[in-house]
Short mmCIF file of C-alpha atoms in Angstrom, two decimals:
data_model
loop_
_atom_site.label_atom_id
_atom_site.label_comp_id
_atom_site.label_asym_id
_atom_site.label_seq_id
_atom_site.Cartn_x
_atom_site.Cartn_y
_atom_site.Cartn_z
CA MET A 1 17.86 -6.58 -9.10
CA ASN A 2 16.73 -3.19 -6.27
CA PHE A 3 12.93 -2.82 -5.71
CA ILE A 4 11.34 0.15 -4.44
CA ASP A 5 7.80 0.19 -2.08
CA GLY A 6 5.46 2.80 -2.49
CA HIS A 7 2.94 1.98 0.23
CA VAL A 8 4.69 0.70 3.81
CA HIS A 9 3.46 1.93 7.16
CA PHE A 10 5.92 2.03 9.26
CA ARG A 11 4.89 3.57 12.99
CA ASP A 12 7.04 4.87 15.42
CA PHE A 13 6.35 7.79 18.18
CA GLU A 14 3.15 5.92 20.47
CA GLU A 15 3.05 2.17 18.39
CA GLU A 16 6.91 1.99 18.12
CA ASP A 17 7.13 -1.31 19.91
CA LYS A 18 5.61 -2.15 16.37
CA GLU A 19 8.59 -0.78 14.60
CA THR A 20 10.22 2.23 14.18
CA ILE A 21 10.71 3.72 10.91
CA LYS A 22 14.43 3.13 11.70
CA ASN A 23 14.18 -0.85 11.51
CA GLY A 24 11.94 -0.36 8.96
CA LEU A 25 15.12 1.97 6.89
CA GLU A 26 17.35 -1.37 8.08
CA VAL A 27 15.32 -4.25 6.72
CA ALA A 28 14.20 -2.17 3.26
CA ARG A 29 18.39 -1.64 3.03
CA ASP A 30 18.76 -5.17 3.64
CA SER A 31 16.23 -6.51 1.51
CA GLY A 32 16.60 -3.96 -1.46
CA LEU A 33 15.04 -1.90 -1.62
CA VAL A 34 16.46 1.38 -2.54
CA ALA A 35 12.96 4.08 -1.66
CA VAL A 36 10.42 3.58 0.48
CA LEU A 37 7.21 5.64 0.61
CA ASP A 38 5.46 5.46 3.67
CA MET A 39 1.70 6.69 4.54
CA PRO A 40 0.41 8.45 6.96
CA ASN A 41 -2.14 6.61 9.10
CA ASN A 42 -0.06 6.54 12.25
CA LYS A 43 -0.45 7.76 15.51
CA PRO A 44 -0.83 10.43 15.89
CA ALA A 45 -2.03 10.40 12.11
CA VAL A 46 -0.35 13.20 9.74
CA MET A 47 -2.25 16.00 9.11
CA SER A 48 -0.34 19.22 10.02
CA ARG A 49 3.65 20.08 8.69
CA VAL A 50 3.88 19.14 12.19
CA GLU A 51 3.79 15.53 12.40
CA ILE A 52 5.74 15.50 8.70
CA GLU A 53 8.11 17.37 10.31
CA ASN A 54 8.28 14.33 13.21
CA LYS A 55 8.98 11.80 10.41
CA ILE A 56 11.48 14.23 8.25
CA ARG A 57 13.94 14.24 11.78
CA LYS A 58 13.28 10.48 12.43
CA ALA A 59 14.22 9.45 8.96
CA LYS A 60 17.05 11.52 9.58
CA ASP A 61 18.00 10.79 12.24
CA ALA A 62 17.87 6.88 11.28
CA ASP A 63 20.96 7.82 8.75
CA VAL A 64 20.44 4.80 6.88
CA LYS A 65 21.71 6.34 3.63
CA GLU A 66 20.58 3.43 1.38
CA VAL A 67 17.49 4.41 1.37
CA LEU A 68 15.13 6.82 -0.44
CA TYR A 69 12.11 7.80 2.55
CA ARG A 70 9.65 9.64 1.57
CA CYS A 71 6.34 10.05 3.50
CA PHE A 72 2.79 10.92 2.21
CA MET A 73 0.65 14.07 4.02
CA GLY A 74 -2.67 13.04 5.06
CA ILE A 75 -5.82 14.42 4.03
CA THR A 76 -9.64 16.23 5.44
CA SER A 77 -12.55 17.90 4.73
CA ASP A 78 -11.22 20.83 6.63
CA LEU A 79 -10.82 23.62 4.62
CA GLU A 80 -7.79 25.20 6.50
CA GLN A 81 -6.28 20.86 6.61
CA ILE A 82 -6.56 20.94 2.47
CA LYS A 83 -5.15 24.11 2.46
CA GLU A 84 -1.62 23.05 4.48
CA ALA A 85 -1.21 19.45 3.26
CA VAL A 86 -0.99 21.21 -0.35
CA TYR A 87 1.71 23.95 1.25
CA VAL A 88 3.24 21.28 2.71
CA CYS A 89 2.99 18.86 -0.09
CA ASN A 90 4.48 21.77 -1.98
CA LYS A 91 7.78 22.95 0.28
CA TYR A 92 8.87 19.71 1.03
CA GLU A 93 10.38 17.15 -1.04
CA GLN A 94 10.59 14.79 1.42
CA VAL A 95 6.89 14.87 1.38
CA PRO A 96 5.41 13.11 -2.43
CA GLY A 97 1.69 13.90 -2.66
CA ILE A 98 -1.64 13.27 -0.44
CA LYS A 99 -3.14 9.89 0.84
CA VAL A 100 -6.63 10.13 1.04
CA TYR A 101 -8.88 7.39 1.97
CA LEU A 102 -11.74 7.13 1.15
CA GLY A 103 -13.13 4.99 3.25
CA HIS A 104 -11.92 3.70 6.57
CA SER A 105 -9.32 1.21 7.39
CA THR A 106 -6.98 1.52 10.13
CA GLY A 107 -6.77 4.23 11.12
CA ARG A 108 -10.17 4.96 10.51
CA LEU A 109 -9.29 8.00 8.34
CA GLY A 110 -11.09 7.81 6.23
CA ILE A 111 -13.96 10.94 3.87
CA THR A 112 -16.87 8.91 3.13
CA LEU A 113 -19.36 11.26 2.42
CA GLU A 114 -20.33 12.14 -0.59
CA GLU A 115 -20.42 15.78 -0.15
CA GLU A 116 -17.98 15.21 1.08
CA GLN A 117 -15.93 13.92 -1.38
CA ARG A 118 -16.61 16.57 -3.43
CA PHE A 119 -16.03 19.09 -1.51
CA LEU A 120 -12.32 17.58 -1.38
CA MET A 121 -11.36 17.49 -5.28
CA LYS A 122 -13.18 20.66 -5.58
CA THR A 123 -11.03 22.34 -3.10
CA LEU A 124 -7.87 21.29 -4.34
CA THR A 125 -9.07 21.45 -7.88
CA ASN A 126 -10.11 25.66 -6.88
CA LEU A 127 -6.27 25.83 -5.16
CA ASP A 128 -4.26 24.07 -8.42
CA TYR A 129 -2.99 21.25 -6.27
CA ARG A 130 -0.78 19.26 -9.55
CA GLY A 131 0.14 16.53 -7.21
CA LEU A 132 0.33 13.25 -6.91
CA LEU A 133 -3.42 11.76 -4.66
CA VAL A 134 -2.63 8.55 -3.56
CA ALA A 135 -6.64 6.71 -2.53
CA HIS A 136 -7.80 4.05 -0.97
CA CYS A 137 -10.73 2.64 -2.66
CA GLU A 138 -13.54 1.24 -0.49
CA LYS A 139 -16.87 3.29 -0.74
CA GLU A 140 -18.44 3.19 2.93
CA ASP A 141 -22.01 2.23 1.52
CA HIS A 142 -21.09 -1.42 1.00
CA ILE A 143 -19.34 -2.11 3.61
CA HIS A 144 -20.85 -4.40 5.82
CA ASP A 145 -18.64 -5.18 8.90
CA HIS A 146 -21.48 -6.51 11.20
CA ILE A 147 -21.15 -9.36 9.18
CA TRP A 148 -17.33 -9.81 9.89
CA THR A 149 -17.24 -12.83 12.79
CA PRO A 150 -13.04 -13.16 14.25
CA ASP A 151 -14.65 -16.95 14.26
CA ASN A 152 -15.75 -17.09 10.20
CA PRO A 153 -12.29 -15.18 9.93
CA ILE A 154 -13.65 -15.19 5.28
CA SER A 155 -16.35 -13.68 6.47
CA HIS A 156 -14.24 -9.96 6.77
CA CYS A 157 -13.79 -10.44 2.75
CA HIS A 158 -17.68 -10.78 2.25
CA ALA A 159 -17.79 -8.04 4.76
CA ARG A 160 -15.83 -6.12 2.43
CA PRO A 161 -16.67 -7.17 -1.00
CA GLU A 162 -15.08 -6.06 -4.98
CA GLU A 163 -18.94 -3.77 -5.62
CA SER A 164 -16.85 -2.00 -2.52
CA GLU A 165 -13.99 -0.69 -4.71
CA ILE A 166 -15.16 -0.68 -7.60
CA ALA A 167 -18.45 1.78 -6.99
CA SER A 168 -14.91 3.36 -4.81
CA VAL A 169 -13.14 3.93 -7.61
CA GLU A 170 -15.87 4.73 -10.01
CA ASP A 171 -16.90 7.35 -7.70
CA LEU A 172 -13.09 8.48 -7.84
CA LEU A 173 -13.10 8.84 -11.64
CA SER A 174 -16.44 10.90 -12.15
CA MET A 175 -15.08 13.55 -9.46
CA VAL A 176 -11.76 14.00 -11.61
CA ILE A 177 -13.50 14.35 -14.53
CA GLU A 178 -16.36 16.22 -12.51
CA PHE A 179 -14.39 18.93 -10.87
CA ASN A 180 -10.72 18.82 -14.22
CA PHE A 181 -8.39 17.52 -11.02
CA LYS A 182 -5.37 18.20 -12.89
CA GLY A 183 -3.13 16.71 -10.31
CA ARG A 184 -2.38 13.19 -10.88
CA VAL A 185 -3.93 9.76 -9.33
CA HIS A 186 -2.86 6.51 -8.10
CA VAL A 187 -4.84 3.54 -6.60
CA ALA A 188 -3.57 2.36 -4.25
CA HIS A 189 -3.73 -1.41 -3.26
CA ILE A 190 -5.87 -2.28 -5.99
CA SER A 191 -7.05 -6.51 -5.59
CA SER A 192 -10.65 -5.74 -8.20
CA PRO A 193 -10.08 -6.55 -11.83
CA THR A 194 -12.74 -5.20 -12.44
CA ALA A 195 -11.57 -1.90 -10.56
CA VAL A 196 -7.84 -2.27 -12.78
CA ASP A 197 -10.02 -2.24 -15.56
CA LEU A 198 -11.94 1.48 -14.37
CA VAL A 199 -8.36 2.55 -14.39
CA TYR A 200 -6.99 1.66 -17.49
CA ASN A 201 -9.26 2.41 -19.16
CA ALA A 202 -9.40 5.83 -17.73
CA LYS A 203 -6.00 5.73 -18.79
CA MET A 204 -5.88 4.62 -21.87
CA ALA A 205 -9.21 8.02 -22.13
CA GLY A 206 -5.90 10.23 -21.27
CA MET A 207 -6.68 10.59 -17.44
CA ASP A 208 -3.08 10.78 -15.84
CA ILE A 209 -3.76 7.91 -13.40
CA THR A 210 -2.19 4.59 -12.39
CA CYS A 211 -2.53 1.03 -9.70
CA GLY A 212 -0.07 0.02 -7.47
CA SER A 213 -1.35 -3.76 -6.65
CA CYS A 214 0.14 -6.17 -3.62
CA PRO A 215 0.81 -9.51 -3.96
CA HIS A 216 -1.13 -10.58 -1.80
CA PRO A 217 -4.39 -10.07 -4.38
CA TRP A 218 -2.57 -11.78 -6.85
CA ILE A 219 -0.92 -14.85 -5.12
CA TYR A 220 -3.46 -15.99 -2.45
CA ASP A 221 -7.24 -16.08 -2.56
CA TRP A 222 -10.13 -15.65 0.09
CA ASN A 223 -9.81 -19.54 1.41
CA ARG A 224 -6.93 -18.96 2.46
CA MET A 225 -8.78 -17.02 5.01
CA ASN A 226 -10.30 -21.09 6.44
CA GLU A 227 -6.86 -22.55 7.25
CA PRO A 228 -6.03 -22.06 10.61
CA ASP A 229 -3.86 -19.25 10.70
CA GLY A 230 -6.24 -17.64 8.56
CA LEU A 231 -6.83 -14.43 10.98
CA TYR A 232 -3.53 -13.12 10.33
CA PHE A 233 -4.58 -12.56 6.26
CA LYS A 234 -7.30 -9.60 7.23
CA MET A 235 -5.64 -6.70 5.62
CA ASN A 236 -8.81 -3.85 3.44
CA PRO A 237 -9.27 -4.46 0.90
CA PRO A 238 -9.72 -8.26 1.71
CA LEU A 239 -8.48 -11.35 -0.46
CA ARG A 240 -10.94 -11.92 -2.86
CA SER A 241 -12.15 -14.72 -4.69
CA PRO A 242 -10.06 -17.58 -6.74
CA GLU A 243 -10.62 -15.96 -10.49
CA SER A 244 -10.38 -11.99 -9.14
CA GLN A 245 -6.83 -13.70 -8.01
CA GLN A 246 -6.23 -15.28 -11.04
CA GLY A 247 -7.59 -11.85 -13.14
CA MET A 248 -5.00 -10.42 -10.91
CA PHE A 249 -1.99 -12.46 -11.56
CA GLU A 250 -2.85 -12.01 -15.29
CA TYR A 251 -3.41 -8.04 -14.94
CA LEU A 252 0.34 -8.07 -13.68
CA ARG A 253 1.55 -10.19 -16.49
CA THR A 254 -0.15 -7.48 -19.00
CA GLU A 255 0.91 -4.71 -17.43
CA LYS A 256 -2.80 -3.62 -16.65
CA ILE A 257 -1.62 -2.65 -13.78
CA ASP A 258 1.24 -0.55 -13.43
CA MET A 259 3.30 -1.77 -10.23
CA ILE A 260 3.49 -3.53 -6.72
CA GLU A 261 3.33 -2.43 -3.35
CA THR A 262 3.17 -4.23 0.02
CA ASP A 263 0.80 -2.21 1.96
CA HIS A 264 4.15 -3.91 4.81
CA ALA A 265 1.94 -3.17 8.06
CA PRO A 266 3.90 -4.20 11.30
CA HIS A 267 1.56 -5.26 13.54
CA LYS A 268 2.38 -7.54 17.40
CA GLU A 269 1.04 -11.12 17.26
CA ASN A 270 -1.57 -10.11 19.86
CA GLU A 271 -3.80 -8.35 16.81
CA LYS A 272 -3.87 -10.10 15.35
CA ASN A 273 -4.93 -13.38 16.68
CA ARG A 274 -7.63 -14.98 19.01
CA GLU A 275 -5.17 -14.26 22.32
CA GLY A 276 -5.95 -10.20 21.83
CA GLY A 277 -9.39 -9.86 20.76
CA ILE A 278 -8.48 -6.87 18.61
CA PHE A 279 -7.81 -7.93 14.91
CA MET A 280 -6.08 -5.61 13.26
CA SER A 281 -5.49 -5.35 9.67
CA GLY A 282 -2.92 -5.55 7.31
CA ILE A 283 0.65 -7.71 7.16
CA PRO A 284 3.97 -7.26 7.15
CA GLY A 285 6.02 -7.72 3.70
CA LEU A 286 9.03 -5.43 2.99
CA ALA A 287 11.66 -8.40 4.09
CA SER A 288 9.96 -10.57 1.62
CA TRP A 289 10.30 -8.57 -1.74
CA PRO A 290 13.49 -10.76 -3.19
CA ILE A 291 10.78 -13.61 -2.56
CA ILE A 292 8.45 -11.74 -3.82
CA VAL A 293 10.38 -11.39 -7.34
CA GLU A 294 11.62 -15.04 -7.58
CA TYR A 295 7.77 -15.89 -7.55
CA LEU A 296 7.64 -13.71 -10.83
CA ARG A 297 10.29 -15.49 -11.77
CA PHE A 298 9.15 -18.60 -11.17
CA ASN A 299 5.63 -17.75 -13.02
CA ASN A 300 7.93 -17.10 -16.27
CA PHE A 301 7.85 -13.03 -15.89
CA SER A 302 10.38 -11.41 -18.25
CA GLU A 303 13.01 -9.13 -16.60
CA LYS A 304 12.62 -6.38 -18.31
CA LEU A 305 9.02 -6.52 -17.77
CA ILE A 306 9.83 -7.43 -13.66
CA GLU A 307 11.97 -3.87 -13.24
CA LYS A 308 9.18 -2.16 -15.19
CA LEU A 309 7.06 -3.45 -12.07
CA VAL A 310 9.16 -3.28 -8.91
CA PHE A 311 11.75 -0.04 -9.72
CA LEU A 312 10.81 2.02 -12.99
CA ASN A 313 7.25 2.33 -13.35
CA PRO A 314 6.99 4.10 -9.38
CA ALA A 315 10.72 5.60 -9.98
CA LYS A 316 9.25 8.19 -12.58
CA LEU A 317 5.31 8.23 -10.17
CA TYR A 318 7.08 9.22 -7.07
CA ASN A 319 9.77 11.28 -9.31
CA LEU A 320 12.66 9.80 -7.30
CA ASP A 321 15.90 10.46 -8.38
CA VAL A 322 17.13 7.24 -6.98
CA ASN A 323 20.43 4.87 -8.09
CA THR A 324 20.79 1.23 -8.30
CA ARG A 325 23.17 -0.58 -5.91
CA LYS A 326 24.66 -3.49 -5.11
CA VAL A 327 23.40 -5.28 -2.95
CA ASN A 328 23.10 -8.23 -0.57
CA TYR A 329 20.31 -9.83 0.95
CA LYS A 330 19.90 -10.66 4.29
CA ASP A 331 16.66 -12.32 5.75
CA ARG A 332 14.70 -9.88 7.67
CA ARG A 333 11.51 -11.62 7.60
CA GLY A 334 12.30 -12.42 11.51
CA ASP A 335 11.81 -8.78 12.20
CA TYR A 336 8.11 -9.58 12.04
CA PRO A 337 6.17 -11.72 14.88
CA TYR A 338 5.24 -13.47 11.38
CA ASP A 339 5.34 -14.31 7.83
CA PRO A 340 2.68 -14.14 5.39
CA TYR A 341 4.83 -15.55 1.92
CA GLU A 342 6.06 -18.22 3.53
CA PRO A 343 3.59 -20.36 2.19
CA MET A 344 4.94 -18.75 -1.26
CA ALA A 345 8.45 -19.11 -0.68
CA LYS A 346 7.83 -22.74 -0.50
CA GLN A 347 5.61 -23.12 -3.31
CA ILE A 348 8.34 -21.80 -5.12
CA GLY A 349 10.76 -24.26 -3.26
CA TRP A 350 12.50 -20.75 -1.72
CA ASP A 351 16.44 -21.70 -0.67
CA LYS A 352 17.34 -19.44 2.11
CA ARG A 353 20.84 -19.72 0.47
CA LYS A 354 20.41 -16.34 -1.24
CA TYR A 355 20.78 -14.81 1.96
CA ILE A 356 24.22 -13.38 2.77
#
């Protein structure tokens, strides 16, 4: 089976010590992927035609023909930058859409003020942008960074509660309706069952909207943060309560969630643990795709449903003309300093002999 990962964070440029686009594409190839979609919060952030062209060039030079590379354009609330973003999306087939951060995350690209978010949506509508808008939904007013402490890793989950995601999704839906936005909307790495309900109900009412979920919200709950390696599971949005984790898994099974995406984030080990004192958010997931799919089989997901979640639905959303291919899986988890899905692999009795 082949996979499409609609949400990865390849680094390169000023962060090539974490991962290059070339290495990311090679890992993707060996892990069964036929397409990856790269996010804009790099150093430098991808906010202009120049940065887009640099990423496209890097991917072309990597020469990994088995994996289709696409990269999103970042957005601000500046009028001229919004115009450039729309121009780039219309001009380059390698750019499937715009990524908006409705709250701050890695890179601090958040458009957090309500008036700026409204200006953005109004402007995109006025410019007749009909492409894809991918949203990171966390409302800054509901984030309480002051309660986060690395001495109590689970505090990160309480600092960025579900209410933040829910309120941000509500704001997004309200703006789409208010300004009659004509494009498609995708809520990325959704982690709250209530937020999923909001998206699903909007879709049933006729809105052109989808949502994707990473594996970690339906595999782990926030008690994972209390383990000795809990800091490694710090991410945005964070792990949720056991009840929400179970709810997310049920919504994946009942197709309220449209697709799986990993939010692959290759940080260095000393950026995650106490040694470096940086405590970056995000985990690597690209090399774990074969195990993630096996986890679904282990939990009695049908092959038809799995194919929808990992290939057919993202191919449709991102308008990707990709062919399936035979894959000899290789274990590339060692490319990263730690493996956040190792507990899951042990749970299902993953046999490394499934790799070549």
